[in-house]
Coordinates of C-alpha atoms in Angstrom, one line a residue:
Chain A
G2 CA -14.5 3.8 -4.7
A3 CA -15.6 0.3 -5.8
G4 CA -13.1 -1.9 -7.9
V5 CA -14.2 -4.0 -10.9
S6 CA -16.6 -6.5 -9.8
Q7 CA -17.5 -9.8 -11.7
S8 CA -20.2 -12.4 -11.2
P9 CA -20.7 -15.2 -10.6
S10 CA -17.6 -15.8 -8.8
N11 CA -17.8 -19.5 -9.7
K12 CA -19.8 -21.2 -12.3
V13 CA -20.3 -25.0 -12.9
T14 CA -21.9 -26.0 -16.1
E15 CA -22.5 -29.0 -18.1
K16 CA -20.8 -29.4 -21.5
G17 CA -23.1 -27.9 -24.4
K18 CA -24.8 -25.4 -22.2
D19 CA -24.5 -21.7 -22.7
V20 CA -22.9 -19.3 -19.8
E21 CA -23.0 -15.6 -19.3
L22 CA -20.1 -14.0 -17.3
R23 CA -20.8 -10.3 -15.9
C24 CA -18.4 -7.5 -15.4
D25 CA -18.9 -4.3 -13.9
P26 CA -15.9 -2.0 -14.4
I27 CA -14.7 1.0 -12.4
S28 CA -17.0 3.8 -12.7
G29 CA -15.3 6.2 -15.3
H30 CA -13.2 3.8 -16.8
T31 CA -13.7 3.7 -20.6
A32 CA -11.7 0.7 -21.6
L33 CA -12.7 -2.9 -20.6
Y34 CA -10.8 -6.1 -21.3
W35 CA -11.6 -9.9 -20.9
Y36 CA -8.9 -12.3 -20.4
R37 CA -8.8 -16.1 -19.9
Q38 CA -6.5 -17.7 -17.6
S39 CA -6.2 -21.5 -17.6
L40 CA -4.7 -23.4 -14.8
G41 CA -1.0 -22.4 -14.3
Q42 CA -1.1 -20.4 -17.4
G43 CA -0.7 -16.7 -18.0
L44 CA -3.4 -14.3 -19.2
E45 CA -4.8 -14.9 -22.6
F46 CA -6.4 -11.7 -24.2
L47 CA -9.9 -12.4 -25.4
I48 CA -11.6 -8.9 -26.1
Y49 CA -11.3 -5.3 -25.7
F50 CA -13.7 -2.4 -25.6
Q51 CA -13.0 1.4 -25.8
G52 CA -15.9 3.7 -25.4
N53 CA -18.3 3.4 -28.4
S54 CA -15.7 2.3 -30.8
A55 CA -15.9 -1.2 -32.3
P56 CA -14.5 -3.9 -30.0
D57 CA -11.1 -5.5 -30.7
K58 CA -12.1 -9.2 -31.0
S59 CA -8.9 -10.6 -32.2
G60 CA -8.4 -12.7 -29.0
L61 CA -11.7 -14.6 -29.2
P62 CA -10.9 -18.3 -29.6
S63 CA -13.9 -19.4 -31.6
D64 CA -17.3 -18.1 -32.6
R65 CA -18.8 -19.7 -29.6
F66 CA -17.2 -16.7 -27.8
S67 CA -19.0 -13.2 -27.8
A68 CA -19.1 -10.2 -25.7
E69 CA -21.2 -7.2 -25.4
R70 CA -20.9 -3.8 -23.5
T71 CA -24.0 -1.9 -22.8
G72 CA -24.1 1.8 -22.2
G73 CA -20.3 1.7 -22.1
S74 CA -20.3 0.2 -18.6
V75 CA -21.3 -3.2 -17.8
S76 CA -20.0 -6.0 -20.0
T77 CA -21.1 -9.7 -20.7
L78 CA -19.2 -12.6 -21.9
T79 CA -21.1 -15.2 -23.5
I80 CA -19.8 -18.8 -24.2
Q81 CA -22.3 -20.9 -26.1
R82 CA -22.3 -24.6 -26.2
T83 CA -19.4 -24.8 -23.7
Q84 CA -16.5 -27.3 -24.0
Q85 CA -14.5 -28.8 -21.2
E86 CA -11.4 -26.9 -22.5
D87 CA -13.4 -23.7 -21.7
S88 CA -12.8 -24.3 -18.1
A89 CA -10.5 -21.4 -16.8
V90 CA -10.7 -18.4 -14.7
Y91 CA -12.3 -15.5 -16.8
L92 CA -10.8 -12.0 -15.7
C93 CA -12.1 -8.7 -16.3
A94 CA -10.2 -5.4 -16.2
S95 CA -10.9 -1.8 -16.8
S96 CA -8.7 1.1 -17.3
L97 CA -9.1 4.9 -17.8
G98 CA -8.3 5.0 -21.5
T99 CA -6.8 3.5 -24.6
S100 CA -3.3 4.7 -24.1
G101 CA -1.1 1.7 -23.5
S102 CA 0.2 3.7 -20.6
R103 CA -2.9 3.1 -18.5
E104 CA -2.6 0.4 -15.9
Q105 CA -5.5 -2.1 -15.7
F106 CA -7.7 -2.8 -12.7
F107 CA -8.6 -6.5 -12.5
G108 CA -11.8 -8.0 -10.9
P109 CA -11.5 -11.3 -8.8
G110 CA -12.4 -13.4 -11.8
T111 CA -15.1 -16.0 -12.6
R112 CA -14.0 -19.6 -12.2
L113 CA -15.8 -21.6 -14.9
T114 CA -15.8 -25.4 -14.7
V115 CA -17.3 -27.3 -17.5
L116 CA -18.2 -30.8 -16.6
Chain B
A29 CA 6.7 -15.3 -30.9
Q30 CA 6.2 -14.4 -27.2
K31 CA 6.2 -10.9 -26.6
V32 CA 6.9 -11.3 -22.9
T33 CA 9.0 -14.0 -21.6
Q34 CA 9.2 -15.0 -18.1
A35 CA 11.6 -18.0 -17.9
Q36 CA 11.2 -18.8 -14.2
T37 CA 8.1 -20.7 -13.6
E38 CA 8.6 -21.4 -10.0
I39 CA 11.0 -19.9 -7.4
S40 CA 11.3 -20.9 -3.8
V41 CA 13.4 -18.7 -1.3
V42 CA 13.8 -18.7 2.3
E43 CA 12.4 -15.8 4.2
K44 CA 14.6 -12.7 4.3
E45 CA 16.5 -13.8 1.1
D46 CA 16.6 -11.5 -1.9
V47 CA 15.0 -12.8 -5.1
T48 CA 14.9 -11.3 -8.7
L49 CA 12.2 -12.1 -11.1
D50 CA 13.3 -12.0 -14.6
C51 CA 11.2 -10.5 -17.7
V52 CA 12.4 -10.2 -21.2
Y53 CA 10.2 -8.4 -23.7
E54 CA 10.1 -8.2 -27.5
T55 CA 8.7 -5.1 -29.4
R56 CA 9.4 -3.0 -32.6
D57 CA 7.6 0.0 -31.2
T58 CA 9.8 2.7 -29.8
T59 CA 7.1 3.8 -27.4
Y60 CA 5.9 1.0 -25.1
Y61 CA 5.1 0.3 -21.4
L62 CA 6.1 -2.2 -19.3
F63 CA 4.1 -3.3 -16.0
W64 CA 4.4 -5.7 -13.2
Y65 CA 1.2 -7.4 -11.5
K66 CA 1.2 -9.6 -8.3
Q67 CA -1.5 -12.2 -8.2
P68 CA -1.7 -13.4 -4.6
P69 CA -3.5 -16.9 -3.7
S70 CA -6.7 -14.8 -3.5
G71 CA -6.5 -14.6 -7.1
E72 CA -7.0 -10.8 -7.9
L73 CA -4.1 -9.2 -9.8
V74 CA -2.6 -6.1 -8.3
F75 CA -0.8 -3.5 -10.2
L76 CA 2.7 -3.0 -8.9
I77 CA 4.5 -0.6 -11.4
R78 CA 4.5 0.9 -14.9
R79 CA 7.6 1.9 -16.7
N80 CA 7.7 3.7 -20.2
S81 CA 10.2 3.2 -22.8
F82 CA 11.8 6.5 -22.5
D83 CA 12.7 6.4 -18.7
E84 CA 15.3 3.7 -17.9
Q85 CA 15.6 5.0 -14.4
N86 CA 15.6 2.1 -11.9
E87 CA 12.9 2.4 -9.4
I88 CA 12.8 1.5 -5.7
S89 CA 9.7 1.3 -3.6
G90 CA 10.3 -0.1 -0.1
R91 CA 11.6 -3.7 -0.6
Y92 CA 10.7 -3.8 -4.3
S93 CA 13.0 -2.5 -7.0
W94 CA 12.9 -2.7 -10.8
N95 CA 15.7 -2.7 -13.2
F96 CA 14.8 -1.6 -16.7
Q97 CA 17.5 -2.1 -19.5
K98 CA 16.6 -1.3 -23.1
S99 CA 19.8 -2.8 -24.3
T100 CA 18.9 -6.4 -23.0
S101 CA 15.2 -5.8 -23.4
S102 CA 14.6 -6.7 -19.8
F103 CA 12.6 -5.4 -16.8
N104 CA 13.6 -7.4 -13.9
F105 CA 11.9 -7.2 -10.5
T106 CA 13.8 -7.6 -7.3
I107 CA 12.2 -8.2 -3.9
T108 CA 14.6 -7.5 -0.9
A109 CA 14.4 -9.4 2.4
S110 CA 11.6 -11.4 1.1
Q111 CA 8.5 -12.2 3.3
V112 CA 5.9 -14.9 3.5
V113 CA 3.3 -12.4 2.3
D114 CA 5.3 -12.0 -1.0
S115 CA 4.3 -15.4 -1.9
A116 CA 2.2 -15.1 -5.3
V117 CA 2.4 -15.2 -8.7
Y118 CA 4.0 -12.3 -10.5
F119 CA 3.3 -11.2 -14.1
C120 CA 5.1 -8.9 -16.4
A121 CA 3.4 -7.0 -19.2
L122 CA 3.9 -5.2 -22.2
S123 CA 1.6 -2.7 -23.9
E124 CA 2.6 -0.8 -27.2
A125 CA 1.5 2.8 -27.6
G126 CA 0.0 1.9 -31.1
G127 CA -2.2 -1.0 -29.8
N128 CA -4.8 -2.0 -27.5
Q129 CA -3.6 -5.2 -26.0
F130 CA -1.5 -5.9 -23.1
Y131 CA 0.8 -8.9 -23.4
F132 CA 1.4 -10.9 -20.4
G133 CA 4.0 -13.3 -19.5
T134 CA 3.2 -16.8 -18.2
G135 CA 4.0 -15.6 -14.7
T136 CA 6.6 -16.6 -12.1
S137 CA 5.2 -18.4 -9.0
L138 CA 7.2 -17.1 -6.0
T139 CA 7.0 -19.2 -2.7
V140 CA 8.6 -17.8 0.4
I141 CA 9.3 -20.2 3.1
P142 CA 9.1 -19.0 6.6

């Protein structure tokens, strides 16, 4: 079946503009994660969704960042008033459930460049 | 404090050499899970292996092997007879049974020189 898909693959924007990044998880996966990977760095956890439960937003770096997950499937990460330090690859992952034993399946990422 | 430490930032080996990637983790949970992922130049992370804290058996899969030692909180990854296609960034990760998050190390960039 299809893997995790993300769009757009690349996004270039000007400082101060808002951007929306989209993630389509694997069908049937109830858990969805967003991460940020800056150049040469590891993965920074941003937010986690599990079914209809309240999301774990503990990793969001500022109130300019928000995310939604509609219908328990597609998720959108929104960054308002983008700054140059927001430039990074944003990765989405999904897994079958909340248990920490479940491996995550990653999408190809969206490379965001803020000029 | 870092929950997962990958002290080796970059490693270069010549093809056919063996290479070990180190991973040290930190957790107070008694039930936890350890993972290795590969991120090739194309960028998409690929799951390699998962171990749970109750199973310290080492695992071998082809040229890949993993050494899990709770006594030293380490989960090291060895590639035997490395190949150019093994060139990638490798990430070690930890998840705790009581939490939602995966904690990733900063990755080790492996270059296999032909």
